[in-house]
Coordinates of N, CA and C in Angstrom, one line a residue:
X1 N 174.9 -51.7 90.1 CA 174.6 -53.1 90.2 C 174.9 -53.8 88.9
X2 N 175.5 -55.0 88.9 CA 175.9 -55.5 87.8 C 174.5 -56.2 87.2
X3 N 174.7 -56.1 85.8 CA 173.6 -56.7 84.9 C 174.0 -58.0 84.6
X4 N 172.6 -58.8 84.9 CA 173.0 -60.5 84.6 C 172.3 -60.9 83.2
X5 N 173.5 -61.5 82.4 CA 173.4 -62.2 80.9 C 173.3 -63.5 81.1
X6 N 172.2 -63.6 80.0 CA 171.9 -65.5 79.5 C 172.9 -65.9 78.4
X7 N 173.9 -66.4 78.9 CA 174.4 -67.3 77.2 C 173.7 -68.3 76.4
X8 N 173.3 -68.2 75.5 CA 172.6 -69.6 74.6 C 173.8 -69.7 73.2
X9 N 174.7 -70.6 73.3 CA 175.9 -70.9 72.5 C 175.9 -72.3 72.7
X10 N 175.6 -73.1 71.3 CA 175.8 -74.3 71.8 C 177.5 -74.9 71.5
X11 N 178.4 -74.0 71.2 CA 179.7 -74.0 71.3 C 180.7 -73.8 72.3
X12 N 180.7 -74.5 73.1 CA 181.4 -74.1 74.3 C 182.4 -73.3 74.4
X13 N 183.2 -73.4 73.5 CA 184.6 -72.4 73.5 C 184.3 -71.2 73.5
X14 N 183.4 -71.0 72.7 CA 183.0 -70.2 72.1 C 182.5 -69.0 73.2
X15 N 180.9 -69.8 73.7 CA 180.5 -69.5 75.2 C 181.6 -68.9 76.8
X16 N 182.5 -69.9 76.4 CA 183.2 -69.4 77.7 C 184.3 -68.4 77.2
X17 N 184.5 -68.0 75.9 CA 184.8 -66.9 76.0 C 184.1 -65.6 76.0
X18 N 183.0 -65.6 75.9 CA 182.8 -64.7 75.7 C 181.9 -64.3 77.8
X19 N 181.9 -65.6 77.8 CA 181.4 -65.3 79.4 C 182.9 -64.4 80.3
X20 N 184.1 -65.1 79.9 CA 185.1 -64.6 80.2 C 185.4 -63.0 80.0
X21 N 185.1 -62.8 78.9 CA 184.6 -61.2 78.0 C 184.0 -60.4 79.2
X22 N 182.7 -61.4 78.8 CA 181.7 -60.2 80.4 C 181.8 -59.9 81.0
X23 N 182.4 -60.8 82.0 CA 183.2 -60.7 83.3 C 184.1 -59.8 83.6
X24 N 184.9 -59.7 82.6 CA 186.1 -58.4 82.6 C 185.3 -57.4 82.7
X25 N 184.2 -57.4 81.5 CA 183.4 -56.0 81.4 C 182.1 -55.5 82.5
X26 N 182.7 -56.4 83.6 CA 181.5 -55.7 84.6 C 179.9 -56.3 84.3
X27 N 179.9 -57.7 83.8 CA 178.8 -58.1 83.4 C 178.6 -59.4 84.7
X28 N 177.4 -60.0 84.8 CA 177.4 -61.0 85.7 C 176.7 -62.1 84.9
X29 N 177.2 -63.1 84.5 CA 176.7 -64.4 83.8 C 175.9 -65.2 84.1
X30 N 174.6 -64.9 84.0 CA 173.4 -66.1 85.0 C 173.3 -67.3 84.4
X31 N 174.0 -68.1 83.5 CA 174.3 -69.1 83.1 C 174.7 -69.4 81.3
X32 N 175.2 -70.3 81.1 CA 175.5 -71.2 79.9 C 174.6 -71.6 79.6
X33 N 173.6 -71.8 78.4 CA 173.0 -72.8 77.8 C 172.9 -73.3 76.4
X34 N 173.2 -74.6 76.2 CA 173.4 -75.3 74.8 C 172.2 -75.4 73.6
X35 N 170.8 -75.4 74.8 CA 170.0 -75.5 73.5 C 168.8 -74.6 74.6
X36 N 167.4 -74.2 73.9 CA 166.7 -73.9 73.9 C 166.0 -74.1 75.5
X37 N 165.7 -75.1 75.4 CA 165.1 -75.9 77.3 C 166.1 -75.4 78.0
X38 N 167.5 -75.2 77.8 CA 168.5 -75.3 79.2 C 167.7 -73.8 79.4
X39 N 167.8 -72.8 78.4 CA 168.0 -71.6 78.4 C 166.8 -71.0 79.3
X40 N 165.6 -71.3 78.7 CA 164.2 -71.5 79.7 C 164.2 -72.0 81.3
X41 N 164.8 -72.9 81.2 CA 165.3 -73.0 82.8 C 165.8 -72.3 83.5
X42 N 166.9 -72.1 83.0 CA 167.8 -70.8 83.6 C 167.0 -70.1 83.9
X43 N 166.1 -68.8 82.7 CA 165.3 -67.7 83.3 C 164.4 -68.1 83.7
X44 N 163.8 -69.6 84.1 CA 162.8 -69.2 85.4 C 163.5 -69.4 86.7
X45 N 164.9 -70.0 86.9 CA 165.1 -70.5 88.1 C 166.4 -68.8 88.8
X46 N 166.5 -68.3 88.0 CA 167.7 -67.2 87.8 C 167.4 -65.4 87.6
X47 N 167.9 -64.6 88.0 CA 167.9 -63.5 87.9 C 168.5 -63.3 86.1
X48 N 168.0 -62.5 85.0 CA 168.5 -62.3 84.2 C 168.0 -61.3 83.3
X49 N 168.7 -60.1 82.7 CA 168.4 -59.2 82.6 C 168.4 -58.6 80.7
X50 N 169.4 -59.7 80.3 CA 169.2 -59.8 78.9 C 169.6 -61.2 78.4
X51 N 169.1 -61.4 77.2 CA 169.5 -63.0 76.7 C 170.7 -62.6 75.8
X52 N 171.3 -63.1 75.2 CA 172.7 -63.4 74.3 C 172.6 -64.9 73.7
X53 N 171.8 -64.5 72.3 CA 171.6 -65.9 71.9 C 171.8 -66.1 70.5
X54 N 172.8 -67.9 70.4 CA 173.4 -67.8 68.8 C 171.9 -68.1 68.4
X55 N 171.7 -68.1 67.3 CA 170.9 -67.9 66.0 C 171.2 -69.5 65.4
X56 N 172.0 -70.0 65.5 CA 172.1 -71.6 65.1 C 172.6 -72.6 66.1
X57 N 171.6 -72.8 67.4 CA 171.7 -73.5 68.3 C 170.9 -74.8 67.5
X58 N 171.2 -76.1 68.2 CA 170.7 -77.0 68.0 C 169.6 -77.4 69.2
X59 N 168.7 -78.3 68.6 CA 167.4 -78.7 69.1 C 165.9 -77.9 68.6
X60 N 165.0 -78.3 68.9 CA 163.7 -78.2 69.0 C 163.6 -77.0 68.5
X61 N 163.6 -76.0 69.3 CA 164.3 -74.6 68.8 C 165.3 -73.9 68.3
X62 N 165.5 -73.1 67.1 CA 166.8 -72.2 67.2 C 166.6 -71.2 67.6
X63 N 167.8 -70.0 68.1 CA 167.8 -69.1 68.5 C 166.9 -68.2 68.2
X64 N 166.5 -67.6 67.2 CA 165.6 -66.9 66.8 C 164.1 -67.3 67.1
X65 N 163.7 -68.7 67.3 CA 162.3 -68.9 67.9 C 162.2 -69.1 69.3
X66 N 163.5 -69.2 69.9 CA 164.0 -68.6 71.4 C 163.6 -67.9 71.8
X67 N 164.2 -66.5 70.9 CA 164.0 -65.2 71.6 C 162.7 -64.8 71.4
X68 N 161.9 -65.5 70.5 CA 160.7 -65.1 69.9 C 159.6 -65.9 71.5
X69 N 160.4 -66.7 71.9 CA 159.4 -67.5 73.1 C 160.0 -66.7 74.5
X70 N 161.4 -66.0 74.8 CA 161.6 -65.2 75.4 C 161.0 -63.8 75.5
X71 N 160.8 -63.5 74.2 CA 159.7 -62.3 74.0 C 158.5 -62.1 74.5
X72 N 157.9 -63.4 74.1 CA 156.5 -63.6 74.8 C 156.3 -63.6 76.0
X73 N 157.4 -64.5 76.9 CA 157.7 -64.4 78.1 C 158.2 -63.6 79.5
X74 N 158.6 -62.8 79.1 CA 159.9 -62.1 79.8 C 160.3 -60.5 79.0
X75 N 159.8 -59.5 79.9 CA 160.2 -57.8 79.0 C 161.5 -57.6 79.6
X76 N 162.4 -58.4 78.4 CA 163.8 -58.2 78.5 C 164.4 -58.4 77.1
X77 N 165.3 -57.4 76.9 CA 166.1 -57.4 75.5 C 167.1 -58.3 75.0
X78 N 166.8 -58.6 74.0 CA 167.4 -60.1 73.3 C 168.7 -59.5 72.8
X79 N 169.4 -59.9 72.1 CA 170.3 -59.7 71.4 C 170.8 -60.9 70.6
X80 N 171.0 -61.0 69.4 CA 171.3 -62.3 68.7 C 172.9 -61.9 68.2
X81 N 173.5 -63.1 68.3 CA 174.8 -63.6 68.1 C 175.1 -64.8 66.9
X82 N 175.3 -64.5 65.8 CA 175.7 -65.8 64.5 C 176.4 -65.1 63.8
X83 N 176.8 -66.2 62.8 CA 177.9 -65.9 61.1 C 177.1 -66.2 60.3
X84 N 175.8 -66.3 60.9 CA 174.9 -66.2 59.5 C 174.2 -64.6 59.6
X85 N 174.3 -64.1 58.3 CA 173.5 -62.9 58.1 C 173.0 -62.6 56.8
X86 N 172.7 -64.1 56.6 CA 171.6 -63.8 55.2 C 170.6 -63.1 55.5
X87 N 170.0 -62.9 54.2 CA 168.6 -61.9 54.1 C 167.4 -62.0 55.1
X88 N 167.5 -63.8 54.4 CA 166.1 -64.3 55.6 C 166.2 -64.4 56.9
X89 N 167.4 -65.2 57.4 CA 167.8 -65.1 59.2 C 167.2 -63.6 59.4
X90 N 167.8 -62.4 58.7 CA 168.3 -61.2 59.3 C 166.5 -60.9 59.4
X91 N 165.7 -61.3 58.7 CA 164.1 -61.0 58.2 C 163.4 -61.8 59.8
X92 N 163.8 -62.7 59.7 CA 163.5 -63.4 60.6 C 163.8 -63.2 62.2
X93 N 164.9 -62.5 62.3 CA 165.5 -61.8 63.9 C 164.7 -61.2 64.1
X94 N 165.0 -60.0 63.0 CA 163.9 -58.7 63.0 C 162.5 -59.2 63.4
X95 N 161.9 -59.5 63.3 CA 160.2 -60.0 62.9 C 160.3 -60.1 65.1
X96 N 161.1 -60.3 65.8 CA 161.0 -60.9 67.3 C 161.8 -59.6 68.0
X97 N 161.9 -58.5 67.1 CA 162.7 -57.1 67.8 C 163.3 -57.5 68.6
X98 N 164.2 -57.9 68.3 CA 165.5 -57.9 69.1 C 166.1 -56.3 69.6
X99 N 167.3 -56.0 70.4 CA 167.3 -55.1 70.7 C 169.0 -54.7 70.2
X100 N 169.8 -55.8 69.1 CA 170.5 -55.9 68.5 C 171.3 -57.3 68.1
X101 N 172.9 -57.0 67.1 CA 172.9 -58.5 66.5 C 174.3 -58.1 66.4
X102 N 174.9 -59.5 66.7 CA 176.1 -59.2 66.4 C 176.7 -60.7 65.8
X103 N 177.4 -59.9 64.8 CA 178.3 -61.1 63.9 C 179.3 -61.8 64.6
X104 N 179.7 -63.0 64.4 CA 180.8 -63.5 64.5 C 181.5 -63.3 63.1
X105 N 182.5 -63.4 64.1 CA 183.6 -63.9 64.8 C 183.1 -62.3 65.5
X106 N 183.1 -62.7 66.9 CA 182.4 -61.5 67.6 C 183.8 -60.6 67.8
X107 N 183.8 -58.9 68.0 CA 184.5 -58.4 68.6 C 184.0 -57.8 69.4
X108 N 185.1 -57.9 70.6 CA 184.9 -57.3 71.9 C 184.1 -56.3 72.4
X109 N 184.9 -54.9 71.5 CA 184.0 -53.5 71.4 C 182.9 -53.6 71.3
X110 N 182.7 -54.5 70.1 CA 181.1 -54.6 69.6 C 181.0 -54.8 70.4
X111 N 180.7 -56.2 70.9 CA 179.8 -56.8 72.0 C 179.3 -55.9 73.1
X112 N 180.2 -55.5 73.7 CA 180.2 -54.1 74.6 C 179.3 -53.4 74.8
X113 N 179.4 -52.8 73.6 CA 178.5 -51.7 73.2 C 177.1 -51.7 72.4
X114 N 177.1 -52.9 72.0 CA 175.5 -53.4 71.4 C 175.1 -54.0 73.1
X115 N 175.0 -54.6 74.0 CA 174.7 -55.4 75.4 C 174.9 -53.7 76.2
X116 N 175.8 -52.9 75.8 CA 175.8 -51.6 77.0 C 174.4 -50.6 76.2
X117 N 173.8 -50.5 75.3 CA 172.7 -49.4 74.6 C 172.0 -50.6 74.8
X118 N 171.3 -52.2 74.9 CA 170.5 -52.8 74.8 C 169.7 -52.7 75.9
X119 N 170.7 -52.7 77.2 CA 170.6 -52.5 78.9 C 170.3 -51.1 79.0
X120 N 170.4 -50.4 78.4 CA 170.4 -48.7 78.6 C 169.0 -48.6 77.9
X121 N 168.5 -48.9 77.4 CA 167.6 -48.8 76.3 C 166.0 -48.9 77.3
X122 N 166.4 -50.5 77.8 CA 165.7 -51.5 78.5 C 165.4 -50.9 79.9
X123 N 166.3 -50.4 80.5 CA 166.2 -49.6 81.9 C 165.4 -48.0 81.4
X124 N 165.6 -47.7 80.3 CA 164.3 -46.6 80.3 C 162.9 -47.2 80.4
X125 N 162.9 -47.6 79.4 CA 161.5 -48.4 78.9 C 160.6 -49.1 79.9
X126 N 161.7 -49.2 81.0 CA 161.1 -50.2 82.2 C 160.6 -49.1 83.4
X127 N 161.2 -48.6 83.9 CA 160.6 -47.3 84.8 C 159.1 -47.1 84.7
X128 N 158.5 -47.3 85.8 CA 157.3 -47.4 85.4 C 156.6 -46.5 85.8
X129 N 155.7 -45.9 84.6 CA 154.9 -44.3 84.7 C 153.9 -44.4 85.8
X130 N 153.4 -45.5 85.5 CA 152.6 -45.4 87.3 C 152.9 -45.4 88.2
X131 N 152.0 -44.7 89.6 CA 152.6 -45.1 91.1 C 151.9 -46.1 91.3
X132 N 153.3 -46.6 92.3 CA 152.9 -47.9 93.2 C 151.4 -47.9 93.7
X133 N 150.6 -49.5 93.7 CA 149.4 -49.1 94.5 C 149.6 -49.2 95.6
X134 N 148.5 -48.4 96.3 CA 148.6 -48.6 97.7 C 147.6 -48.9 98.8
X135 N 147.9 -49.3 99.7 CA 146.7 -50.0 100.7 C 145.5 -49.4 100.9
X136 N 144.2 -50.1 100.3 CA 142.9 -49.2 100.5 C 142.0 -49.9 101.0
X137 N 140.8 -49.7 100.6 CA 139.4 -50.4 101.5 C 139.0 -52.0 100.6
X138 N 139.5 -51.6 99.2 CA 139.2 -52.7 98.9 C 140.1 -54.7 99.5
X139 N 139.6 -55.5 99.2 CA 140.2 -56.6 99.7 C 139.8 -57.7 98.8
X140 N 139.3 -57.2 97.6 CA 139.6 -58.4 96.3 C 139.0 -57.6 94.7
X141 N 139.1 -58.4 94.0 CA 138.9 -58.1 92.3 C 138.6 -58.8 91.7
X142 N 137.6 -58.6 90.9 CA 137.5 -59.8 89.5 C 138.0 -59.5 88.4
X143 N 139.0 -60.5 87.9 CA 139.8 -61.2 87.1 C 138.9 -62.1 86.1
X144 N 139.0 -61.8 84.6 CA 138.3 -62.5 83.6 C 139.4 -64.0 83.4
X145 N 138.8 -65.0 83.9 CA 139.8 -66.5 84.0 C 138.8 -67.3 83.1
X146 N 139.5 -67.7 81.9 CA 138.5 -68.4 80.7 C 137.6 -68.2 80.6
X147 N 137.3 -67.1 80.6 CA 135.7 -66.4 80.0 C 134.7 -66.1 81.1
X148 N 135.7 -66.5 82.0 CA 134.6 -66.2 83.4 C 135.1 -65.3 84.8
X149 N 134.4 -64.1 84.7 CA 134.9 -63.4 86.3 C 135.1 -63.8 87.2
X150 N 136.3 -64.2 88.0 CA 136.6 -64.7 88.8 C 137.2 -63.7 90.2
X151 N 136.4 -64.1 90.9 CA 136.6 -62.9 92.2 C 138.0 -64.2 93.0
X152 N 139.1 -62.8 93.5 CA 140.0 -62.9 93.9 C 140.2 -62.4 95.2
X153 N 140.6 -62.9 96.2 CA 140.8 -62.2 97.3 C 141.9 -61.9 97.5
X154 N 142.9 -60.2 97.2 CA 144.0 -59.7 97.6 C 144.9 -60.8 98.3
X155 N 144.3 -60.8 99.8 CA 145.1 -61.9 100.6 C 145.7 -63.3 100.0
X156 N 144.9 -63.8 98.9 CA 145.3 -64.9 98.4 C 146.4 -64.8 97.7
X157 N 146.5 -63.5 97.2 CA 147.7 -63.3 95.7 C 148.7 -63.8 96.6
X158 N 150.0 -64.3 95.8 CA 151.3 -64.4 96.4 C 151.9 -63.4 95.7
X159 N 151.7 -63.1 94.3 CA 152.3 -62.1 93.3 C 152.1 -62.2 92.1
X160 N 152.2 -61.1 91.1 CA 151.7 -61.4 90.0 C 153.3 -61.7 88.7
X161 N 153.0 -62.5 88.1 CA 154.4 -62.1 86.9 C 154.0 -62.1 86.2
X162 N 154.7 -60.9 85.2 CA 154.2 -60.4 83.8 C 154.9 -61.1 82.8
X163 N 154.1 -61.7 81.5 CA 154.4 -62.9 80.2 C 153.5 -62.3 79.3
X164 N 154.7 -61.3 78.9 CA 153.9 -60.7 76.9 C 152.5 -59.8 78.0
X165 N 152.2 -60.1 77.2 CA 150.3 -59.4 76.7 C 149.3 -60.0 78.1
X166 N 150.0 -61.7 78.7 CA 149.1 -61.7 79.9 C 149.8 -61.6 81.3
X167 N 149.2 -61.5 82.3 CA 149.2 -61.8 83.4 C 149.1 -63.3 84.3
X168 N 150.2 -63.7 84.9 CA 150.1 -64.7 85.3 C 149.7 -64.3 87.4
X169 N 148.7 -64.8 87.9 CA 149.0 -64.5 89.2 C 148.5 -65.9 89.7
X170 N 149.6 -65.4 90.8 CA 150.1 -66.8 91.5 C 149.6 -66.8 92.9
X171 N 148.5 -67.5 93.4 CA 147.9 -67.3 94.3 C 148.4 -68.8 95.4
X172 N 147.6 -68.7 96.4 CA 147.6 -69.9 97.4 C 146.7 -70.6 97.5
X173 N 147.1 -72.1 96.7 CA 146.6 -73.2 95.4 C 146.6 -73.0 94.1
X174 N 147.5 -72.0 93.9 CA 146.9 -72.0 92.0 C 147.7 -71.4 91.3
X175 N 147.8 -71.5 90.0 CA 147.9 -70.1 89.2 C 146.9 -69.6 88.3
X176 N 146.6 -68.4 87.6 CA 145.6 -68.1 86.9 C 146.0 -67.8 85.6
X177 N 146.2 -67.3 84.4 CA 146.6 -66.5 83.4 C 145.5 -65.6 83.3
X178 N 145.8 -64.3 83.0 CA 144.5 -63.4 82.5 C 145.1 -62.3 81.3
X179 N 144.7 -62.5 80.2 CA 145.5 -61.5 79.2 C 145.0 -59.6 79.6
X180 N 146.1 -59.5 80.0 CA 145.8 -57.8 80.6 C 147.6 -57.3 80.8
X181 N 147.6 -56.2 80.2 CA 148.5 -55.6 80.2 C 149.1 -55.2 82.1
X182 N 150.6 -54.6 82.2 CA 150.6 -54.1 83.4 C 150.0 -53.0 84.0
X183 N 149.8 -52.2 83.4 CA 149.1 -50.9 83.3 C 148.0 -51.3 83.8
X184 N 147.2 -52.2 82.9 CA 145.7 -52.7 83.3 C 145.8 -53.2 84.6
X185 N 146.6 -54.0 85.2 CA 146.4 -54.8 86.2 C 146.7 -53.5 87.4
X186 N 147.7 -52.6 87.6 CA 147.1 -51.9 88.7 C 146.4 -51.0 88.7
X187 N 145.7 -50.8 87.8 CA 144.2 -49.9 87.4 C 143.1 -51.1 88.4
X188 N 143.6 -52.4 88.2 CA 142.3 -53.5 88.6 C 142.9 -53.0 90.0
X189 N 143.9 -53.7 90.7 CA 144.4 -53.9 92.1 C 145.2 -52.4 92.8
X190 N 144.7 -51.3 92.4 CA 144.9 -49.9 92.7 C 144.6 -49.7 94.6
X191 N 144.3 -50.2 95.2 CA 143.6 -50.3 96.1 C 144.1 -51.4 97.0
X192 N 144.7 -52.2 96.7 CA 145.4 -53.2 97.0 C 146.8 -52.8 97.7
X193 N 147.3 -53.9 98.3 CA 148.6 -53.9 99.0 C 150.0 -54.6 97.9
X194 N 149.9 -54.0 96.8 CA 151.3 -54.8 95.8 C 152.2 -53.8 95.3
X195 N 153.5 -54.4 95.3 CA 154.8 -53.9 95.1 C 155.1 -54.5 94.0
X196 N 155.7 -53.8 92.9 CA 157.1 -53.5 92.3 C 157.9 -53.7 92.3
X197 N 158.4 -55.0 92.4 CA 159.9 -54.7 92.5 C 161.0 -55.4 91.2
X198 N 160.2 -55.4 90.6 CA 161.2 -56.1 89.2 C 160.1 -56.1 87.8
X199 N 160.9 -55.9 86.7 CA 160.0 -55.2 85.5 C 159.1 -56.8 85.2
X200 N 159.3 -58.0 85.8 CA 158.4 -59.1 85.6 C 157.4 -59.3 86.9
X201 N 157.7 -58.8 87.9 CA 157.2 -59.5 89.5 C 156.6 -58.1 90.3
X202 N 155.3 -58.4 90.3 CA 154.2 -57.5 91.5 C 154.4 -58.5 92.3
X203 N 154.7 -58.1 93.8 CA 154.7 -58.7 94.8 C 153.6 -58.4 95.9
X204 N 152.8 -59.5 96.6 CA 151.8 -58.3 97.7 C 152.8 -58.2 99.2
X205 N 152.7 -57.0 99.0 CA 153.4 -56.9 100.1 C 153.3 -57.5 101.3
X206 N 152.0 -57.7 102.3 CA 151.7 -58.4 102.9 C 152.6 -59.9 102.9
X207 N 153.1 -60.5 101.8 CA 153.8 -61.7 101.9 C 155.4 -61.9 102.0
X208 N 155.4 -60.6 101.7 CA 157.3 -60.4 102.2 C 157.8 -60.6 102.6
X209 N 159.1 -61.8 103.2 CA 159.3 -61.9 104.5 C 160.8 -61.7 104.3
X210 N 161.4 -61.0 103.3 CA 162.6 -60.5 104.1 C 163.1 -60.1 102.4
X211 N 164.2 -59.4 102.3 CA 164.6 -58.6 100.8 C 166.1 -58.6 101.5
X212 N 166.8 -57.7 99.9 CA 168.4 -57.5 100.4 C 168.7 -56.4 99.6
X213 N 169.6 -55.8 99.0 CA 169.8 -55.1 97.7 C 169.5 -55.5 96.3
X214 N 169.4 -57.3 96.6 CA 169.0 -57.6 95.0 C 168.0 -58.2 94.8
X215 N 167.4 -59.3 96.1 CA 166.7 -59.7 95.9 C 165.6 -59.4 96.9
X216 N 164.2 -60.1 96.7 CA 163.1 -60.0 97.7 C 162.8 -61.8 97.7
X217 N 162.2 -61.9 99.0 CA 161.3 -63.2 99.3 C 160.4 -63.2 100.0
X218 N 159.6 -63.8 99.3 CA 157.9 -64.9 100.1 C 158.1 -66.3 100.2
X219 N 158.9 -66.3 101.3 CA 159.1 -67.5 101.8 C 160.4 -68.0 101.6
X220 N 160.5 -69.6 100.6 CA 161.7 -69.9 100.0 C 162.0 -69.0 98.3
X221 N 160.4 -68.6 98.0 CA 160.7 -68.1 96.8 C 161.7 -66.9 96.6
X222 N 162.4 -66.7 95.9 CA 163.3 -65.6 95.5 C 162.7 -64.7 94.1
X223 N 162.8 -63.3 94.5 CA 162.4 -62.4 93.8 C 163.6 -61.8 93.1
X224 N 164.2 -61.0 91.5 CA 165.3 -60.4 91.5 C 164.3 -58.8 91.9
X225 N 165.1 -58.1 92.3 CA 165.2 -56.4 92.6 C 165.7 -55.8 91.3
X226 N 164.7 -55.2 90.4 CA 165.4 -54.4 89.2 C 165.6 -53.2 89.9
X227 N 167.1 -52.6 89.4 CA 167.5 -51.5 89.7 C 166.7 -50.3 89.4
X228 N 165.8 -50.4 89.1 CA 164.7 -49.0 89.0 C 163.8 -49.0 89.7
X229 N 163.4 -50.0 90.5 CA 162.7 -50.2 91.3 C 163.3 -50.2 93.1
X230 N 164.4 -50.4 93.3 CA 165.3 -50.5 94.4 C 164.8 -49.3 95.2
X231 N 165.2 -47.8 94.8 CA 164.3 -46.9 95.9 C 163.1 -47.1 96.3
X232 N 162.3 -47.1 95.3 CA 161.4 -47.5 95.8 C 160.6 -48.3 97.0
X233 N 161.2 -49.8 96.5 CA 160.6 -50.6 97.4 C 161.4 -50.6 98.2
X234 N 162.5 -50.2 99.0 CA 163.4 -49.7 100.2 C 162.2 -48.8 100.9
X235 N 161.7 -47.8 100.0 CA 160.8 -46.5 101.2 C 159.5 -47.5 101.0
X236 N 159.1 -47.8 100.4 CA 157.6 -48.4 100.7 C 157.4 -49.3 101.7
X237 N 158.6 -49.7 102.3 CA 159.2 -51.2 103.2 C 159.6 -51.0 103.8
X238 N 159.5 -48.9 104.2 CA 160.1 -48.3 105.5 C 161.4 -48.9 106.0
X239 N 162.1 -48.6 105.0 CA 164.0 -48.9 105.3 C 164.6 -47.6 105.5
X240 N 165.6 -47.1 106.2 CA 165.9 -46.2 106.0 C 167.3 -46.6 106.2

């Protein structure tokens, strides 16, 4: 399955060469973005699997407090792209663990090969040591929601997506944040009816109303299918 990259270049030439690059190399481009906001858009409205981002974009943000807000957001490997490699930038990448950097005037190989170990890296790390939960007696949970236990009814969930350190779940009327690792949350919802199917998105199964090879849906919403998750939720969804 092809892996989808974020461009953040606010150089267009620049950008579409290297989208052109990808493409050769078996990469899939989930968009161009010039500054900071475009880039954010993209990965909430888009499947995307790593960022590619210059380090001296213009606006509100530069690159580096990008990936530092992609970090928070989204367990996916950054990689930074500039001609700057002074002391401090390079102090400053580091500090937001990137998962590598590459200089301009970019070469090809490089790129390649820093985006092919960043993806490789990222698909271990994601495989997830736990088993799926599965359908039991229980039919809700309490969730600590600003300092107060808040009882949830399974049925309500639509799905959960993971942002850094919290938990966002997205119910019917609402959303919640609750800071709890993923690990923690199917320890809470073990008993529960939710799927896995992408290293950001617990889905409750129960809301499913139809999938493909890449993606899943509840409703109009679109889910991506991480490739480590694909068997899985194929047998849990009794496909054969």
């Amino acid at each position: 399955m092809k892996k989808n990259i974020l461009i953040v270049e606010d150089e267009l030439l620049i950008a579409e060469d290297i989208k052109y690059n990808l493409e050769r190399l078996n990469y899939n481009v989930s968009g161009i973005a010039i500054r900071a906001s475009e880039a954010l858009t993209i990965l909430e409205n888009n499947s995307v699997d790593l960022a590619l981002l210059d380090i001296n974009i213009k606006g509100e943000l530069d690159g580096i407090e990008l990936g530092r807000k992609i970090r928070s957001l989204y367990p996916m490997p950054i990689v930074y792209l500039t001609s700057n490699s002074d002391k401090r930038t390079v102090e400053r990448a580091v500090e937001t663990e990137p998962s590598g950097y590459v200089v301009k005037p970019y070469n090809k190989t490089d790129l390649f090969t820093t985006l092919t170990l960043a993806l490789h890296n990222s698909d271990k790390n994601e495989k997830p040591q736990e088993k799926q939960p599965t359908q039991g007696k229980g039919k809700s949970v309490f969730f600590k929601v600003e300092g107060t236990y808040t009882k949830v009814l399974f049925d309500n969930i639509l799905f959960f997506r993971t942002a850094g350190n919290y938990i966002e779940i997205h119910k019917i009327g609402g959303v919640d944040l609750v800071r709890m690792t993923v690990k923690e949350l199917f320890e809470h919802v073990a008993s529960g009816n939710f799927l896995r199917v992408h290293k950001s998105y617990i889905l409750n199964r129960d809301k499913i109303t139809g999938f493909n090879g890449k993606e899943v849906f509840i409703g109009d919403r679109k889910f991506p299918m991480g490739g480590v998750y694909k068997d899985e939720v194929f047998q849990v969804l009794d496909v054969n």
